[in-house]
Amino acid sequence: MSTIPGSCLCGGVRYEVLGTPETASHCHCSRCRKQTGTFGTTSLRVRSESIRLLAGEELLGTWQPAPDAGIKVFCTRCGSSLFGGQWPDGPIVSVRMGCVDADPGVRPERHIYTASAAPWFPVPDDGLPRFEEGSDAGDPR
């Protein structure tokens, strides 16, 4: 079984993803865009039981923008966006690829929530499928 290490910017939060992620997506929704300060997020979709926190659980902060929205998880010390979706108790969690410290072995397969993409960053014409909202993969944000 492969192990994919990850950490926040300050190194206070460290984790491992056990096994191969199910998929990866580029999310262009306004919530991901505002949380990261860039076009959105690129995230791995993993089973929640495959995430093992190694350090910094006390540094994790969460915010849920609405009852039906995915949870945003970040380091309260450095602000790194780490996880999302159904954290920590749902079956599927998003792991932000920007905080993964090794090749996860998968590449993004789709662009989701393109209807709210930033006007200053057009969705790239990279051949990946585009979905104005979510996709049939049920991607958590």
XYZ file of N, CA and C in Angstrom, residues 4-131:
384
model
N 1.061 8.592 0.938
C 1.317 9.914 0.382
C 1.395 10.903 1.541
N 2.589 11.468 1.796
C 2.702 12.426 2.900
C 2.181 13.799 2.508
N 1.765 14.563 3.522
C 1.327 15.925 3.300
C 1.536 16.753 4.550
N 1.549 18.084 4.366
C 1.750 18.983 5.503
C 1.291 20.383 5.135
N 1.111 21.198 6.158
C 0.774 22.599 5.939
C 2.059 23.406 5.738
N 1.909 24.680 5.460
C 3.057 25.558 5.199
C 4.028 25.632 6.372
N 3.517 25.741 7.593
C 4.404 25.871 8.755
C 4.919 24.526 9.263
N 4.354 23.425 8.767
C 4.774 22.096 9.196
C 4.110 21.613 10.471
N 3.237 22.413 11.041
C 2.574 22.023 12.278
C 1.583 20.888 12.097
N 0.937 20.840 10.924
C 0.013 19.748 10.617
C 0.709 18.835 9.613
N 0.783 17.578 9.977
C 1.345 16.564 9.071
C 0.364 15.402 9.004
N 0.268 14.813 7.821
C -0.674 13.710 7.620
C -0.148 12.762 6.550
N -0.817 11.625 6.435
C -0.551 10.666 5.373
C -1.879 10.249 4.761
N -1.866 10.035 3.467
C -2.992 9.413 2.777
C -2.533 7.998 2.450
N -3.269 7.028 2.920
C -2.922 5.627 2.708
C -3.634 5.116 1.465
N -2.896 4.535 0.550
C -3.484 3.996 -0.670
C -3.567 5.024 -1.772
N -4.191 4.640 -2.839
C -4.320 5.502 -4.009
C -5.640 6.262 -3.953
N -5.604 7.574 -4.139
C -6.844 8.359 -4.160
C -7.774 7.880 -5.273
N -9.078 8.094 -5.071
C -10.068 7.690 -6.068
C -9.974 8.523 -7.336
N -9.828 9.827 -7.174
C -9.808 10.739 -8.315
C -9.280 12.099 -7.849
N -9.148 13.022 -8.778
C -8.751 14.396 -8.456
C -9.506 15.344 -9.386
N -9.806 16.544 -8.880
C -10.565 17.537 -9.645
C -10.042 18.936 -9.372
N -10.258 19.803 -10.369
C -10.049 21.241 -10.193
C -11.418 21.830 -9.867
N -11.562 22.487 -8.735
C -12.826 23.115 -8.358
C -12.706 24.633 -8.521
N -13.642 25.216 -9.262
C -13.632 26.653 -9.548
C -14.715 27.405 -8.793
N -15.308 26.794 -7.757
C -16.393 27.467 -7.042
C -15.877 28.699 -6.291
N -16.795 29.617 -6.027
C -16.403 30.860 -5.360
C -15.917 30.612 -3.934
N -16.424 29.599 -3.265
C -15.980 29.319 -1.894
C -14.534 28.846 -1.880
N -14.188 27.924 -2.768
C -12.790 27.471 -2.829
C -11.876 28.610 -3.266
N -12.349 29.416 -4.215
C -11.551 30.547 -4.687
C -11.251 31.519 -3.544
N -12.272 31.843 -2.759
C -12.048 32.795 -1.667
C -11.221 32.198 -0.531
N -11.365 30.891 -0.300
C -10.576 30.283 0.762
C -9.089 30.269 0.418
N -8.773 30.041 -0.850
C -7.366 29.921 -1.233
C -6.752 31.216 -1.744
N -7.591 32.151 -2.178
C -7.060 33.388 -2.736
C -6.531 33.220 -4.143
N -6.945 32.165 -4.822
C -6.507 31.911 -6.190
C -7.697 31.379 -6.995
N -7.467 30.668 -8.104
C -8.562 30.246 -8.984
C -9.571 29.333 -8.300
N -9.172 28.596 -7.296
C -10.002 27.605 -6.613
C -9.100 26.592 -5.932
N -9.454 25.323 -6.050
C -8.617 24.279 -5.453
C -8.456 23.128 -6.431
N -7.405 22.379 -6.214
C -7.220 21.101 -6.881
C -7.107 20.089 -5.753
N -8.015 19.122 -5.774
C -8.129 18.218 -4.630
C -8.196 16.764 -5.044
N -7.670 15.938 -4.155
C -7.809 14.491 -4.266
C -9.096 14.083 -3.576
N -9.758 13.098 -4.084
C -10.947 12.516 -3.442
C -10.482 11.206 -2.815
N -10.602 11.120 -1.474
C -10.136 9.926 -0.757
C -11.188 9.465 0.253
N -11.123 8.234 0.621
C -11.962 7.699 1.692
C -11.440 8.288 3.000
N -12.323 8.710 3.870
C -11.895 9.374 5.108
C -11.013 8.481 5.972
N -11.258 7.181 5.957
C -10.434 6.295 6.785
C -9.011 6.145 6.245
N -8.747 6.660 5.056
C -7.388 6.563 4.516
C -6.511 7.747 4.913
N -7.049 8.699 5.674
C -6.252 9.839 6.145
C -5.812 9.576 7.569
N -4.508 9.675 7.779
C -3.960 9.505 9.127
C -3.240 10.793 9.514
N -3.756 11.482 10.543
C -3.080 12.683 11.061
C -1.889 12.244 11.891
N -0.724 12.815 11.594
C 0.499 12.483 12.321
C 0.840 13.527 13.369
N 0.470 14.773 13.107
C 0.768 15.867 14.044
C -0.152 17.039 13.747
N -0.442 17.824 14.767
C -1.136 19.086 14.607
C -2.638 19.060 14.596
N -3.248 18.005 15.092
C -4.714 17.974 15.111
C -5.281 19.193 15.833
N -4.588 19.663 16.874
C -5.057 20.823 17.628
C -4.974 22.120 16.822
N -4.235 22.112 15.703
C -4.109 23.295 14.855
C -5.173 23.367 13.767
N -5.974 22.320 13.621
C -6.981 22.300 12.568
C -8.185 23.159 12.934
N -8.503 24.058 12.028
C -9.709 24.861 12.154
C -10.670 24.463 11.054
N -11.960 24.609 11.320
C -12.953 24.264 10.306
C -13.945 25.400 10.137
N -14.521 25.449 8.960
C -15.579 26.399 8.668
C -16.512 25.751 7.670
N -17.803 25.808 7.948
C -18.806 25.281 7.028
C -19.678 26.443 6.598
N -19.570 26.848 5.336
C -20.272 28.040 4.872
C -21.790 27.950 4.892
N -22.328 26.759 4.767
C -23.780 26.542 4.795
C -24.014 25.090 5.192
N -25.201 24.768 5.723
C -25.454 23.391 6.175
C -25.234 22.326 5.103
N -25.479 22.653 3.845
C -25.308 21.667 2.776
C -23.974 21.781 2.052
N -23.112 22.669 2.520
C -21.829 22.912 1.850
C -20.719 22.077 2.475
N -19.697 21.826 1.666
C -18.532 21.110 2.171
C -17.793 21.912 3.222
N -17.201 21.222 4.161
C -16.433 21.845 5.240
C -15.053 22.234 4.713
N -14.564 23.371 5.143
C -13.220 23.835 4.804
C -12.349 23.635 6.033
N -11.221 22.951 5.872
C -10.321 22.650 6.986
C -8.975 23.303 6.688
N -8.427 24.014 7.671
C -7.211 24.791 7.469
C -6.348 24.764 8.731
N -5.077 25.088 8.576
C -4.183 25.223 9.728
C -4.410 26.609 10.329
N -4.702 26.648 11.628
C -4.961 27.928 12.284
C -3.687 28.742 12.504
N -2.527 28.136 12.367
C -1.270 28.861 12.524
C -0.854 29.540 11.223
N -0.839 28.805 10.107
C -0.334 29.375 8.858
C -1.407 29.620 7.805
N -2.610 29.089 8.010
C -3.717 29.318 7.087
C -3.814 28.358 5.919
N -2.917 27.391 5.818
C -2.965 26.448 4.689
C -4.311 25.743 4.616
N -4.871 25.695 3.419
C -6.093 24.929 3.157
C -5.681 23.471 2.994
N -6.216 22.601 3.842
C -5.758 21.210 3.875
C -6.780 20.199 3.378
N -7.984 20.269 3.896
C -9.010 19.281 3.589
C -10.333 19.978 3.331
N -11.284 19.214 2.821
C -12.605 19.748 2.580
C -13.604 18.631 2.432
N -14.778 19.015 1.980
C -15.819 18.022 1.743
C -16.493 17.589 3.020
N -16.466 16.312 3.291
C -17.208 15.728 4.405
C -16.316 15.462 5.625
N -15.314 16.263 5.818
C -14.382 16.127 6.943
C -15.132 16.237 8.250
N -14.788 15.534 9.285
C -13.924 14.356 9.344
C -14.703 13.047 9.322
N -16.041 13.131 9.438
C -16.824 11.916 9.660
C -17.507 11.345 8.433
N -17.528 12.063 7.335
C -18.180 11.542 6.138
C -17.325 10.494 5.454
N -17.881 9.803 4.500
C -17.127 8.738 3.844
C -16.035 9.236 2.901
N -16.213 10.439 2.353
C -15.265 10.983 1.373
C -14.752 12.338 1.850
N -13.452 12.553 1.695
C -12.808 13.813 2.073
C -11.988 14.308 0.890
N -11.940 15.615 0.721
C -11.052 16.234 -0.260
C -9.732 16.556 0.418
N -8.642 16.241 -0.227
C -7.304 16.572 0.258
C -6.706 17.545 -0.746
N -6.358 18.734 -0.285
C -5.824 19.760 -1.177
C -4.448 19.348 -1.699
N -4.343 19.263 -3.016
C -3.101 18.771 -3.633
C -1.920 19.701 -3.405
N -2.176 20.979 -3.150
C -1.083 21.908 -2.897
C -0.318 21.600 -1.622
N -0.898 20.826 -0.724
C -0.242 20.470 0.534
C 0.259 19.030 0.553
N 0.133 18.339 -0.574
C 0.651 16.975 -0.679
C 2.144 17.069 -0.992
N 2.953 16.322 -0.253
C 4.409 16.428 -0.353
C 5.071 15.393 -1.255
N 4.291 14.615 -1.996
C 4.834 13.627 -2.926
C 3.820 13.435 -4.047
N 4.223 12.781 -5.092
C 3.324 12.515 -6.206
C 2.214 11.579 -5.747
N 0.948 12.007 -5.838
C -0.147 11.153 -5.372
C -0.497 10.023 -6.338
N 0.080 10.047 -7.523
C -0.171 8.980 -8.483
C -1.411 9.159 -9.331
N -2.176 10.215 -9.106
C -3.339 10.533 -9.943
C -3.223 11.989 -10.390
N -3.926 12.299 -11.475
C -3.964 13.659 -11.999
C -5.411 14.119 -12.052
N -5.647 15.427 -12.008
C -7.024 15.915 -12.103
C -7.702 15.399 -13.374
N -8.969 15.009 -13.199
C -9.735 14.418 -14.295
C -10.869 15.296 -14.782
N -11.141 16.400 -14.111
C -12.287 17.235 -14.475
C -12.148 18.623 -13.841
N -12.908 19.549 -14.391
C -13.101 20.887 -13.806
C -14.542 20.931 -13.327
N -14.756 21.292 -12.062
C -16.112 21.354 -11.525
C -16.442 22.783 -11.081
N -17.720 23.074 -11.018
C -18.251 24.386 -10.635
C -17.692 25.502 -11.524
N -17.628 25.205 -12.813
C -17.095 26.188 -13.760
C -18.014 27.389 -13.942
N -19.288 27.255 -13.588
C -20.223 28.385 -13.710
C -19.800 29.554 -12.828
N -19.058 29.280 -11.759
C -18.618 30.376 -10.888
C -17.108 30.609 -10.982
N -16.502 30.206 -12.093
C -15.055 30.424 -12.281
C -14.733 31.913 -12.282
N -13.556 32.243 -11.799
C -13.107 33.640 -11.756
C -12.990 34.190 -13.173
N -13.516 35.393 -13.419
C -13.427 35.964 -14.762
C -11.988 36.275 -15.178
N -11.113 36.427 -14.211
C -9.717 36.749 -14.514
C -8.861 35.497 -14.737
N -9.465 34.305 -14.569
C -8.744 33.049 -14.797
C -9.652 32.097 -15.557
N -9.694 32.212 -16.876
C -10.562 31.328 -17.649
C -10.200 29.859 -17.396
N -11.223 29.005 -17.386
C -10.988 27.571 -17.221
C -10.108 27.127 -18.387
N -8.967 26.509 -18.100
C -8.036 26.136 -19.169
C -8.654 25.169 -20.180
N -8.258 25.311 -21.418
C -8.688 24.401 -22.478
C -7.690 23.241 -22.523
N -7.800 22.353 -21.534
C -6.837 21.269 -21.380
C -7.401 19.892 -21.734
N -8.598 19.891 -22.308
C -9.200 18.635 -22.718
C -9.972 17.904 -21.629
N -9.900 18.386 -20.391
C -10.630 17.732 -19.306
C -12.110 18.113 -19.372
N -13.004 17.200 -18.979
C -14.431 17.531 -18.958
C -14.702 18.683 -17.993
N -15.715 19.470 -18.320
C -16.110 20.616 -17.499
C -17.550 20.427 -17.041
N -17.793 20.788 -15.795
C -19.129 20.695 -15.232
C -19.470 22.040 -14.603
